[in-house]
XYZ file of C-alpha atoms in Angstrom:
677
model
C -19.289 0.599 2.174
C -18.196 1.085 5.773
C -15.673 4.607 6.021
C -12.601 4.172 8.986
C -11.178 7.771 8.981
C -8.152 8.413 10.077
C -6.615 11.542 11.332
C -3.582 12.646 13.563
C -3.286 15.604 16.239
C -0.101 17.291 18.582
C 2.715 16.818 15.832
C 3.277 15.173 12.374
C 5.148 11.970 11.779
C 3.164 9.782 14.424
C 2.721 6.693 12.353
C -0.657 7.214 10.877
C 0.253 5.366 8.042
C 1.051 2.560 9.987
C -1.421 2.976 11.815
C -3.964 2.890 9.301
C -2.632 -0.230 6.804
C -2.286 -2.005 10.417
C -6.662 -0.880 10.989
C -6.808 -2.707 7.288
C -4.645 -5.854 8.796
C -6.906 -6.568 11.441
C -10.153 -5.806 9.622
C -9.232 -8.257 6.701
C -7.825 -10.513 9.185
C -11.760 -10.334 10.346
C -12.815 -11.303 7.307
C -14.418 -8.072 5.645
C -12.393 -6.832 2.174
C -11.207 -3.645 2.394
C -9.061 -0.776 0.266
C -7.658 2.132 1.176
C -7.209 5.959 0.175
C -4.579 8.569 1.391
C -5.428 11.874 1.456
C -2.122 14.608 1.237
C -3.568 18.890 1.120
C -0.495 19.839 -0.174
C -1.263 21.436 -4.044
C 0.847 19.133 -6.069
C -0.817 17.033 -8.641
C 1.165 13.924 -7.103
C 4.142 13.120 -5.780
C 6.341 12.494 -8.842
C 8.072 16.164 -8.835
C 9.228 16.070 -5.140
C 12.387 15.549 -3.682
C 12.544 12.222 -1.530
C 14.352 14.801 1.282
C 11.243 16.506 0.927
C 8.838 13.967 1.321
C 10.425 10.679 1.561
C 10.162 8.174 -1.376
C 7.513 8.460 -4.967
C 5.667 5.094 -4.610
C 4.443 3.931 -7.959
C 1.591 1.763 -8.447
C 0.737 -0.610 -11.722
C -1.228 2.207 -13.247
C 1.451 4.305 -13.388
C 0.652 6.455 -10.542
C 3.618 8.059 -7.940
C 2.343 8.197 -5.314
C 2.549 9.151 -1.712
C 4.809 6.488 0.481
C 1.841 5.409 2.695
C 0.380 3.959 -0.720
C 2.875 1.942 -0.416
C 2.594 0.735 3.289
C -1.253 -0.352 2.150
C -0.282 -2.024 -0.504
C 2.454 -4.062 1.444
C 0.387 -4.964 4.851
C -2.664 -5.940 2.960
C -1.227 -7.065 -0.079
C -3.308 -5.472 -2.489
C -2.893 -2.986 -5.432
C -4.702 0.084 -5.351
C -4.533 3.015 -8.692
C -3.362 6.538 -8.582
C -7.216 7.788 -7.556
C -6.618 5.909 -4.603
C -3.804 9.285 -3.509
C -5.970 12.361 -3.581
C -3.879 15.705 -3.255
C -5.246 19.084 -3.117
C -4.117 19.727 -7.114
C -5.589 16.494 -8.297
C -9.046 17.947 -7.005
C -8.713 21.828 -7.209
C -7.474 20.470 -10.775
C -11.361 18.705 -11.615
C -12.909 20.704 -10.143
C -11.868 24.093 -12.388
C -11.910 21.356 -15.547
C -15.434 21.128 -15.554
C -16.326 24.905 -14.471
C -14.323 25.259 -18.028
C -16.525 22.765 -19.552
C -19.045 24.401 -18.082
C -20.447 21.959 -15.675
C -21.740 24.572 -12.874
C -24.332 26.176 -15.161
C -23.336 29.578 -14.422
C -22.365 29.265 -10.679
C -20.034 30.785 -8.313
C -17.320 27.910 -7.928
C -16.272 27.889 -4.367
C -14.978 25.742 -1.870
C -18.103 24.570 -0.116
C -19.734 23.315 -1.505
C -17.897 22.583 -4.711
C -14.720 21.548 -3.523
C -16.281 19.586 -0.693
C -18.799 17.834 -2.718
C -15.854 16.817 -5.563
C -13.573 15.184 -2.984
C -16.848 13.547 -1.127
C -17.499 12.080 -4.978
C -14.383 11.411 -5.515
C -13.668 9.470 -1.961
C -17.304 7.246 -2.541
C -15.699 6.726 -6.097
C -12.210 5.741 -5.579
C -14.114 3.507 -2.537
C -15.901 1.372 -4.731
C -12.941 0.173 -7.041
C -11.779 -3.412 -6.273
C -8.466 -3.494 -4.903
C -7.932 -7.442 -3.997
C -7.773 -9.144 -7.305
C -11.886 -9.990 -6.960
C -14.836 -8.631 -8.105
C -17.168 -6.159 -6.490
C -16.234 -3.450 -4.297
C -14.756 -4.078 -1.034
C -16.423 -3.348 2.594
C -14.605 -0.935 4.641
C -12.314 1.456 3.108
C -9.300 3.012 5.917
C -8.853 6.650 5.179
C -5.524 8.580 5.730
C -5.908 12.583 6.118
C -2.406 13.650 5.784
C -0.957 16.468 7.416
C -2.139 17.526 11.687
C -5.221 18.704 12.558
C -5.325 23.141 12.397
C -3.279 23.216 9.433
C -4.806 25.180 7.517
C -4.174 24.024 3.850
C -6.149 20.832 4.958
C -9.022 22.655 5.905
C -11.304 21.833 3.327
C -11.009 17.727 3.453
C -11.935 18.501 7.535
C -14.939 19.890 6.066
C -15.459 17.824 3.315
C -14.890 14.274 6.320
C -17.098 16.118 7.929
C -20.334 16.699 5.171
C -19.817 13.261 4.335
C -19.886 11.500 7.337
C -23.194 12.501 7.613
C -24.072 11.464 3.896
C -22.627 7.859 4.734
C -24.851 7.746 8.219
C -24.678 6.260 11.298
C -23.182 2.925 11.944
C -21.485 3.714 7.816
C -18.498 6.017 9.261
C -15.840 5.472 12.291
C -13.180 8.398 13.028
C -9.877 7.268 14.683
C -7.429 10.018 16.165
C -3.792 9.429 16.699
C -2.540 12.197 18.971
C 0.855 11.974 20.864
C 0.686 11.164 24.636
C 4.499 12.887 25.792
C 6.507 11.461 28.630
C 8.353 14.603 30.261
C 11.950 13.615 31.271
C 12.019 15.982 34.005
C 8.904 13.893 35.944
C 8.761 10.824 33.952
C 4.741 11.335 33.498
C 2.833 10.917 30.746
C 1.129 13.917 29.869
C -2.312 14.259 28.366
C -2.877 17.966 27.951
C -1.484 18.009 24.127
C -4.478 15.229 22.873
C -7.260 17.234 24.825
C -6.181 20.088 22.878
C -5.910 18.324 19.707
C -9.249 16.364 20.554
C -11.183 19.520 21.390
C -9.316 21.457 18.211
C -10.958 18.102 15.673
C -14.675 19.109 17.477
C -14.723 21.925 16.690
C -14.217 21.653 13.196
C -17.103 19.066 12.593
C -15.612 15.618 13.785
C -16.002 13.970 17.262
C -13.364 10.873 16.933
C -15.069 7.338 17.672
C -11.518 5.990 19.395
C -8.605 7.580 20.160
C -5.213 5.858 19.127
C -2.304 7.102 21.765
C 1.264 7.093 20.663
C 3.963 6.520 23.143
C 6.923 5.679 24.328
C 5.264 2.984 26.917
C 1.843 1.738 27.523
C -0.862 3.795 29.049
C -1.340 3.924 32.265
C -5.059 2.907 33.678
C -5.521 6.534 35.209
C -4.240 8.188 31.980
C -6.800 6.607 30.028
C -9.806 7.285 32.501
C -8.283 11.422 32.588
C -8.084 10.925 28.510
C -11.516 9.241 28.685
C -12.771 12.041 30.751
C -12.066 15.024 29.182
C -11.951 14.070 25.378
C -15.738 11.917 26.139
C -14.684 8.976 24.541
C -15.050 5.639 26.455
C -11.882 3.731 28.173
C -12.343 0.996 25.795
C -11.795 2.995 23.180
C -8.573 4.734 23.961
C -5.396 2.201 22.598
C -1.585 2.792 23.644
C 0.651 2.803 20.133
C 3.349 2.268 21.860
C 7.163 1.828 20.551
C 7.634 -1.879 19.080
C 11.060 -3.120 17.643
C 9.132 -3.331 14.400
C 6.029 -2.315 13.173
C 4.400 -5.402 12.051
C 3.590 -5.714 15.992
C 0.926 -3.136 15.291
C -1.740 -4.687 14.099
C -1.383 -7.299 17.378
C -1.287 -4.347 19.641
C -4.402 -3.220 18.187
C -5.929 -7.061 18.546
C -4.489 -7.191 22.076
C -6.693 -4.244 22.735
C -9.182 -5.525 21.370
C -9.709 -2.351 18.507
C -11.307 -4.378 16.178
C -14.165 -5.208 18.381
C -14.531 -1.307 19.233
C -14.574 -0.618 15.208
C -17.078 -3.211 13.916
C -18.736 -2.253 17.289
C -18.886 1.930 15.172
C -19.741 0.477 12.136
C -22.029 -2.081 12.956
C -20.480 -5.255 11.807
C -20.926 -7.182 15.204
C -24.011 -8.323 15.104
C -25.520 -11.599 13.602
C -27.616 -12.125 10.356
C -29.736 -14.538 9.314
C -27.922 -16.632 6.557
C -30.028 -19.264 3.931
C -31.460 -19.142 0.330
C -34.893 -18.372 -0.436
C -36.303 -20.467 -3.671
C -38.571 -18.470 -5.597
C -40.922 -20.306 -7.438
C -43.896 -18.230 -9.846
C -46.958 -20.249 -11.602
C -49.122 -17.807 -12.695
C -50.116 -14.857 -11.300
C -48.708 -16.716 -7.760
C -44.763 -17.249 -6.430
C -44.199 -18.701 -3.783
C -40.911 -18.447 -1.706
C -38.885 -21.204 0.800
C -36.145 -21.187 2.398
C -33.302 -23.730 2.860
C -30.084 -23.394 5.105
C -31.068 -21.647 7.444
C -28.398 -20.004 9.506
C -27.055 -17.450 11.670
C -24.128 -16.099 10.457
C -21.299 -13.564 12.431
C -20.776 -10.293 9.861
C -16.898 -10.404 11.028
C -15.125 -12.977 12.492
C -12.142 -12.581 14.815
C -9.168 -11.445 13.753
C -7.061 -14.623 12.311
C -3.492 -13.948 12.251
C -2.083 -16.799 13.168
C 0.466 -16.394 10.149
C 1.351 -12.667 11.123
C 2.367 -13.085 14.432
C 4.563 -15.408 13.376
C 5.877 -13.581 10.720
C 6.982 -10.993 13.725
C 8.201 -13.516 16.339
C 10.193 -15.002 13.882
C 11.532 -11.484 13.136
C 12.011 -10.249 16.433
C 14.387 -13.547 17.505
C 16.463 -13.630 14.396
C 20.716 -13.293 14.625
C 22.611 -14.009 12.633
C 23.435 -10.699 11.224
C 23.447 -9.891 6.938
C 25.251 -6.900 5.915
C 23.701 -4.616 3.220
C 25.769 -1.733 2.127
C 22.835 0.259 0.664
C 25.127 3.526 -1.813
C 22.767 5.848 -2.555
C 22.334 9.884 -3.158
C 19.833 10.658 0.185
C 21.690 8.407 2.631
C 20.409 11.232 5.308
C 17.228 10.140 4.899
C 15.824 5.854 5.266
C 12.566 7.350 4.174
C 13.631 7.986 0.948
C 14.630 4.121 0.497
C 11.738 2.877 2.668
C 10.536 0.549 -0.046
C 14.059 -0.879 -1.313
C 14.577 -1.008 3.068
C 11.357 -3.273 3.236
C 12.313 -5.185 0.558
C 15.484 -6.071 2.476
C 13.329 -6.969 5.271
C 11.380 -9.782 3.784
C 13.715 -11.250 2.219
C 16.239 -11.554 5.535
C 13.051 -12.906 7.131
C 12.621 -15.360 4.227
C 16.309 -16.384 5.050
C 16.338 -16.381 8.208
C 18.742 -13.551 9.073
C 18.929 -10.198 11.350
C 18.785 -7.296 8.459
C 22.108 -4.453 9.439
C 21.916 -1.807 6.478
C 25.211 -0.287 6.337
C 24.488 3.447 4.844
C 26.989 4.793 2.471
C 26.658 8.107 1.048
C 27.682 7.472 -2.667
C 29.740 10.721 -2.589
C 31.832 9.933 0.061
C 33.552 6.817 -2.179
C 34.770 8.835 -4.214
C 38.732 10.197 -4.651
C 37.356 14.397 -3.892
C 36.691 12.673 -0.847
C 40.038 11.333 -0.001
C 40.966 14.706 -0.035
C 38.979 16.689 1.718
C 38.093 14.478 4.520
C 40.051 11.658 4.505
C 38.137 10.017 7.598
C 34.608 9.820 6.436
C 35.918 8.452 2.844
C 37.871 5.888 5.207
C 34.822 5.172 6.986
C 32.737 4.724 3.691
C 34.927 2.311 2.093
C 35.296 0.349 5.401
C 31.530 0.045 5.172
C 31.547 -1.152 2.004
C 34.033 -3.608 2.101
C 32.210 -4.929 5.888
C 29.283 -5.491 3.765
C 27.784 -8.850 2.701
C 26.460 -7.562 -0.532
C 26.221 -4.279 -2.280
C 22.800 -2.448 -3.609
C 22.651 0.366 -5.287
C 19.648 1.928 -5.586
C 17.329 4.339 -7.814
C 18.217 8.064 -7.683
C 18.597 10.949 -10.361
C 21.017 13.933 -10.924
C 25.098 13.195 -11.502
C 25.741 13.713 -7.217
C 27.588 10.716 -6.289
C 27.552 9.136 -9.643
C 31.326 8.451 -9.380
C 31.058 7.170 -6.201
C 28.357 4.328 -7.570
C 30.584 3.578 -9.863
C 32.967 2.422 -7.482
C 31.193 0.794 -5.206
C 29.940 -1.476 -8.437
C 33.546 -2.204 -9.904
C 35.084 -3.096 -6.238
C 31.374 -5.365 -5.829
C 32.068 -7.160 -9.632
C 36.054 -7.174 -9.019
C 35.349 -9.213 -5.730
C 32.745 -11.235 -6.549
C 30.565 -9.957 -3.546
C 26.817 -10.333 -4.090
C 25.471 -6.771 -5.884
C 21.660 -5.767 -6.861
C 21.528 -2.634 -9.344
C 18.048 -0.982 -9.656
C 17.355 1.239 -11.927
C 20.540 3.592 -12.059
C 21.765 1.221 -10.417
C 22.014 -0.913 -13.238
C 23.034 1.610 -15.299
C 25.787 1.636 -13.141
C 26.353 -1.501 -13.276
C 26.870 -1.344 -17.235
C 28.723 2.106 -17.582
C 31.659 0.818 -14.731
C 31.366 -2.861 -16.755
C 31.960 -0.396 -20.084
C 35.058 1.651 -18.623
C 36.933 -1.330 -16.892
C 36.162 -4.191 -19.303
C 35.394 -2.733 -22.717
C 38.151 0.621 -22.238
C 35.461 2.785 -22.940
C 37.093 5.614 -20.126
C 34.981 8.682 -21.147
C 31.802 6.509 -21.559
C 28.706 7.249 -19.557
C 24.943 8.394 -19.611
C 23.647 11.451 -21.038
C 22.013 12.193 -18.150
C 25.524 13.441 -16.731
C 27.444 14.100 -19.735
C 25.386 14.779 -23.110
C 28.244 15.310 -25.275
C 29.925 11.740 -24.552
C 31.761 10.261 -26.843
C 30.558 6.750 -26.434
C 27.300 7.331 -24.850
C 26.050 3.968 -22.645
C 22.908 5.257 -21.541
C 20.500 7.889 -23.629
C 17.223 8.674 -23.385
C 14.224 7.147 -24.034
C 13.037 8.821 -27.613
C 9.321 8.544 -26.049
C 10.449 11.061 -22.977
C 10.061 14.606 -22.613
C 12.551 16.739 -22.213
C 10.592 19.915 -21.798
C 7.961 18.421 -18.497
C 8.627 16.902 -15.330
C 5.774 15.504 -13.934
C 4.450 11.690 -15.592
C 6.517 11.811 -18.214
C 8.903 8.978 -17.790
C 7.978 5.263 -18.454
C 5.582 4.481 -15.803
C 4.033 1.394 -14.147
C 3.662 -2.296 -14.506
C 5.554 -3.214 -18.035
C 6.783 -6.654 -19.645
C 10.202 -8.124 -19.164
C 10.881 -11.080 -21.220
C 13.162 -13.816 -20.260
C 15.728 -14.065 -22.790
C 18.241 -16.974 -21.815
C 15.739 -19.659 -19.494
C 18.315 -21.138 -17.618
C 19.731 -17.641 -15.484
C 20.114 -16.834 -12.055
C 17.112 -14.046 -12.390
C 14.846 -16.384 -14.184
C 15.216 -18.942 -12.015
C 14.256 -17.063 -9.057
C 11.171 -15.593 -10.348
C 10.101 -19.681 -10.695
C 11.787 -20.322 -14.353
C 8.440 -18.016 -15.725
C 9.261 -16.844 -19.571
C 8.322 -12.981 -18.286
C 7.753 -11.573 -15.277
C 5.580 -8.086 -14.835
C 7.134 -5.091 -12.230
C 6.773 -1.453 -11.892
C 8.748 0.957 -13.709
C 10.016 4.666 -13.094
C 12.849 5.833 -15.370
C 13.235 8.508 -18.426
C 16.858 6.359 -19.487
C 17.962 3.417 -20.692
C 20.663 1.281 -21.912
C 21.603 2.345 -25.497
C 20.374 -0.696 -27.333
C 23.509 0.230 -30.009
C 26.196 -0.929 -27.606
C 24.672 -4.036 -26.449
C 26.487 -6.246 -28.675
C 30.051 -4.924 -27.284
C 28.716 -5.354 -24.264
C 27.436 -8.964 -24.551
C 30.399 -9.842 -26.542
C 32.784 -8.454 -24.132
C 31.274 -10.903 -20.842
C 28.200 -9.356 -19.800
C 24.331 -10.823 -21.089
C 21.394 -9.299 -20.863
C 18.821 -11.953 -19.673
C 15.760 -9.904 -19.405
C 14.001 -7.385 -22.600
C 10.474 -5.886 -23.188
C 8.363 -6.957 -26.143
C 10.774 -5.231 -28.648
C 13.572 -6.853 -27.755
C 15.660 -3.605 -27.878
C 15.312 -2.489 -24.248
C 17.693 -3.559 -21.817
C 15.939 -4.894 -18.552
C 17.548 -6.958 -16.859
C 21.615 -7.978 -16.800
C 23.754 -10.469 -15.673
C 27.312 -11.192 -15.571
C 27.140 -15.068 -15.795
C 30.874 -15.374 -14.063
C 29.846 -13.856 -11.126
C 28.302 -15.041 -8.234
C 25.536 -12.746 -8.103
C 25.775 -9.262 -9.779
C 22.572 -7.767 -11.312
C 20.800 -5.316 -12.271
C 17.464 -4.518 -13.036
C 15.905 -0.991 -14.675
C 12.981 -1.706 -13.596
C 12.064 -1.262 -8.946
C 11.831 -5.432 -7.953
C 11.109 -3.899 -4.207
C 7.798 -2.272 -5.249
C 5.858 -5.854 -5.138
C 7.900 -6.853 -2.019
C 5.212 -8.467 0.559
C 6.042 -9.698 3.992
C 5.944 -13.230 3.235
C 6.623 -12.966 -0.138
C 9.714 -10.965 -0.353
C 11.135 -9.723 -4.282
C 12.350 -12.896 -5.969
C 15.721 -10.539 -7.056
C 15.781 -8.804 -3.314
C 15.315 -12.818 -2.064
C 19.101 -13.541 -4.446
C 20.332 -11.069 -3.458
C 20.773 -12.028 0.930
C 20.659 -15.561 -0.644
C 24.107 -15.054 -2.112
C 25.129 -12.374 1.087
C 24.557 -15.241 3.665
C 25.554 -18.015 1.330
C 22.375 -19.539 0.530
C 22.391 -18.516 -3.257
C 22.238 -22.294 -3.969
C 19.284 -23.378 -2.289
C 17.160 -20.283 -3.375
C 17.626 -21.323 -6.536
C 16.584 -25.024 -6.136
C 13.346 -23.713 -4.995
C 12.668 -21.793 -8.281
C 10.491 -18.770 -6.143
C 10.347 -16.526 -3.385
C 7.368 -17.572 -2.115
C 8.300 -21.765 -2.311
C 10.919 -20.611 0.199
C 8.418 -19.997 2.570
C 6.854 -22.258 5.321
C 3.344 -23.850 3.300
C -0.045 -24.291 5.077
C -0.451 -20.629 6.683
C -3.069 -18.922 6.538
C -4.481 -15.645 8.091
C -7.320 -18.393 9.358
C -9.481 -20.879 8.567
C -12.263 -21.715 5.841
C -14.852 -19.810 6.892
C -18.290 -17.660 6.115
C -16.924 -14.558 4.134
C -18.061 -10.755 3.739
C -18.179 -10.775 -0.176
C -19.257 -7.202 -2.122
C -20.645 -5.098 0.972
C -21.387 -7.405 3.469
C -23.173 -9.913 0.891
C -22.350 -12.957 3.055
C -21.266 -15.658 0.788
C -19.861 -19.357 2.061
C -16.515 -19.998 0.752
C -17.532 -22.400 -1.964
C -19.222 -19.344 -3.886
C -22.634 -20.876 -3.783
C -24.446 -17.950 -3.384
C -25.925 -16.318 -6.533
C -26.286 -12.302 -6.196
C -29.815 -12.636 -7.226
C -30.232 -15.760 -4.063
C -28.053 -13.348 -2.040
C -30.799 -10.414 -2.514
C -33.159 -12.471 -0.779
C -31.116 -14.150 2.124
C -32.651 -11.555 4.128
C -36.230 -11.112 3.301
C -36.742 -15.077 2.858
C -37.453 -14.844 6.376
C -40.015 -13.450 5.981
C -42.087 -14.969 2.788
C -41.229 -18.240 3.740
C -44.045 -20.325 2.524
C -46.217 -17.859 1.493
C -47.578 -17.087 -1.622
C -48.066 -14.038 -3.515
C -51.988 -13.090 -5.167
C -53.372 -16.629 -4.508
C -56.295 -14.442 -4.294
C -56.961 -11.191 -6.231
C -59.208 -9.497 -3.722
C -57.659 -10.285 -0.595
C -53.332 -10.220 -1.958
C -50.791 -10.046 1.193
C -48.976 -6.493 1.563
C -45.652 -5.213 1.596
C -46.557 -3.053 4.216
C -47.728 -5.440 6.741
C -44.460 -7.549 6.445
C -42.469 -3.942 6.856
C -41.871 -4.499 10.813
C -40.463 -7.258 10.700
C -38.892 -6.823 7.198
C -36.324 -3.990 7.706
C -34.240 -5.134 10.651
C -33.346 -8.008 8.127
C -32.969 -5.707 5.629
C -31.078 -3.212 7.411
C -28.566 -6.024 8.878
C -27.455 -6.791 5.361
C -24.828 -4.055 5.675
C -27.704 -1.658 3.706
C -28.753 -3.122 1.182
C -30.798 -0.572 -0.164
C -27.214 1.023 -1.544
C -24.385 -2.233 -1.055
C -26.444 -4.805 -3.362
C -27.623 -4.933 -7.625
C -31.361 -5.029 -8.025
C -31.975 -1.157 -6.145
C -35.464 -0.821 -7.380
C -36.397 -3.849 -6.141
C -34.971 -3.355 -2.408
C -36.734 0.041 -2.816
C -39.975 -1.406 -3.176
C -39.320 -4.024 0.000
C -38.802 -1.050 1.650
C -41.679 1.101 0.998
């Protein structure tokens, strides 16, 4: 296993997460399998109880993990499915160590930060790095680790010490440190200043970590004399200093890295730039005689040149879009766009697929309410002007009663004026409440979240939920939704599937006792859970596009593979819904035949070179490197003069370690150890 550590210096918010994701993209484009880990030094066990204003959105994984939003970037960029353990926090580490201490695992030792906390961090990284996340068997080849925060933060010190030890544990050639730093330009002089980065690198070295590559954030490309200065004072080769300047969209970052040959610098540090002897060995035994013959001998590269044709094409398409589609985002946390990061990305993926330039109109839900009309009439008018000028309306998820009435008004406007509408989680519940009030005449109907004493509880607390504990007590993770109306719009968008698996995060649900009344009035609950009593998808058949979903489809949207219901919203907003429905699935709307590279020899399972047809098995792969040595050699043909393994050691060792540290990564380790001895 190879490890790439991404750290940040000078200031927070430099884009370490996007940088780490982009590094993963370019390594994956080189034919390597990649996994990711995010380290958050805060004491929270996870991000589940944190306010979006405090830390951005809470990203939800298939296994129900509530994690940092950077893991969303990893999943979108790399098209992988991570686990809750891929997000390490101080709270998780300390909790695991304290649990061990309570069980007596430390045998009476004094439990300390060093070595117990630092060892726990290293063990956690090694364990999680081995978990496959790309749907294939066996561990990845490279693990990209992002250390949250800024170098020098007190809370991250145990992690820095642990990572310093970890670099020695895995050994040279298996660890690469990329430091993301700021090179500001002062408006007064217009000169790129290197001193902040110099101090940041000096501080990093003082803590026991030496950067191999420097990624410099700046408003423009680094000048050559600035690079030379950084190389001199930071003791980093000039070719290992890359510029991450401001770009129109973050899809450009992997291309920036490729153009500056950052992948070559990384692969060189990880000993993945060389060549390996490839082939397979036929082992035959006859009594005491063992013979070996080698076949299909050839020289193969460990990693290929990055194949980013599809990524480049998608980025160019995004930059060239000019026909706008306006979506009104009616939410509670509109003051911080990161609160709805995955929703924004899902809208972007869908708009690029429909060849439209996305324009998001941020509408604070509270500004639509009657109270604002009295207190701030200009704000009220501006909010309604934005809503009425939009091509589509989206009400995302949220918690609490602030702004709820404004969201209900937005849903009513979209329903009555035939404006495309998508409600997510709370947004779906809002749509149901509005319909019950306006169509059924239940003026006092509400959610028990906002009015526990309502006489018509349209949305109720789920019976399995907890009212005493907040963390990890919601209905979380991937759950299956079954389509009960086969010809509904939602089913068509999902390719006429009978069911769909999407991620959830909610405590409240539509009251199943009111479903029959709502459906008799014209609302259709087209998707339900396996019991049939939990409503998952609601549609208004008489409306061009009015859909609410209890799940969060944004968490599984990917560049090139947009979420189905988001694609439907954008398609309806720009007048192309029929074309979208005709294709039956989001992926079919996109150009076929493109791929991130040609069929080539690929790296699988920690450096085992394997043809794309998978003709080599594990046992044969073990002997690929050693086959050159043992070709046509018969072992033990003469008891008096046996061939000694130590005579072959000098020739065998380069091949053994050239295959990516076979001893550490392949099965049958005892056999490899015998060869090495």
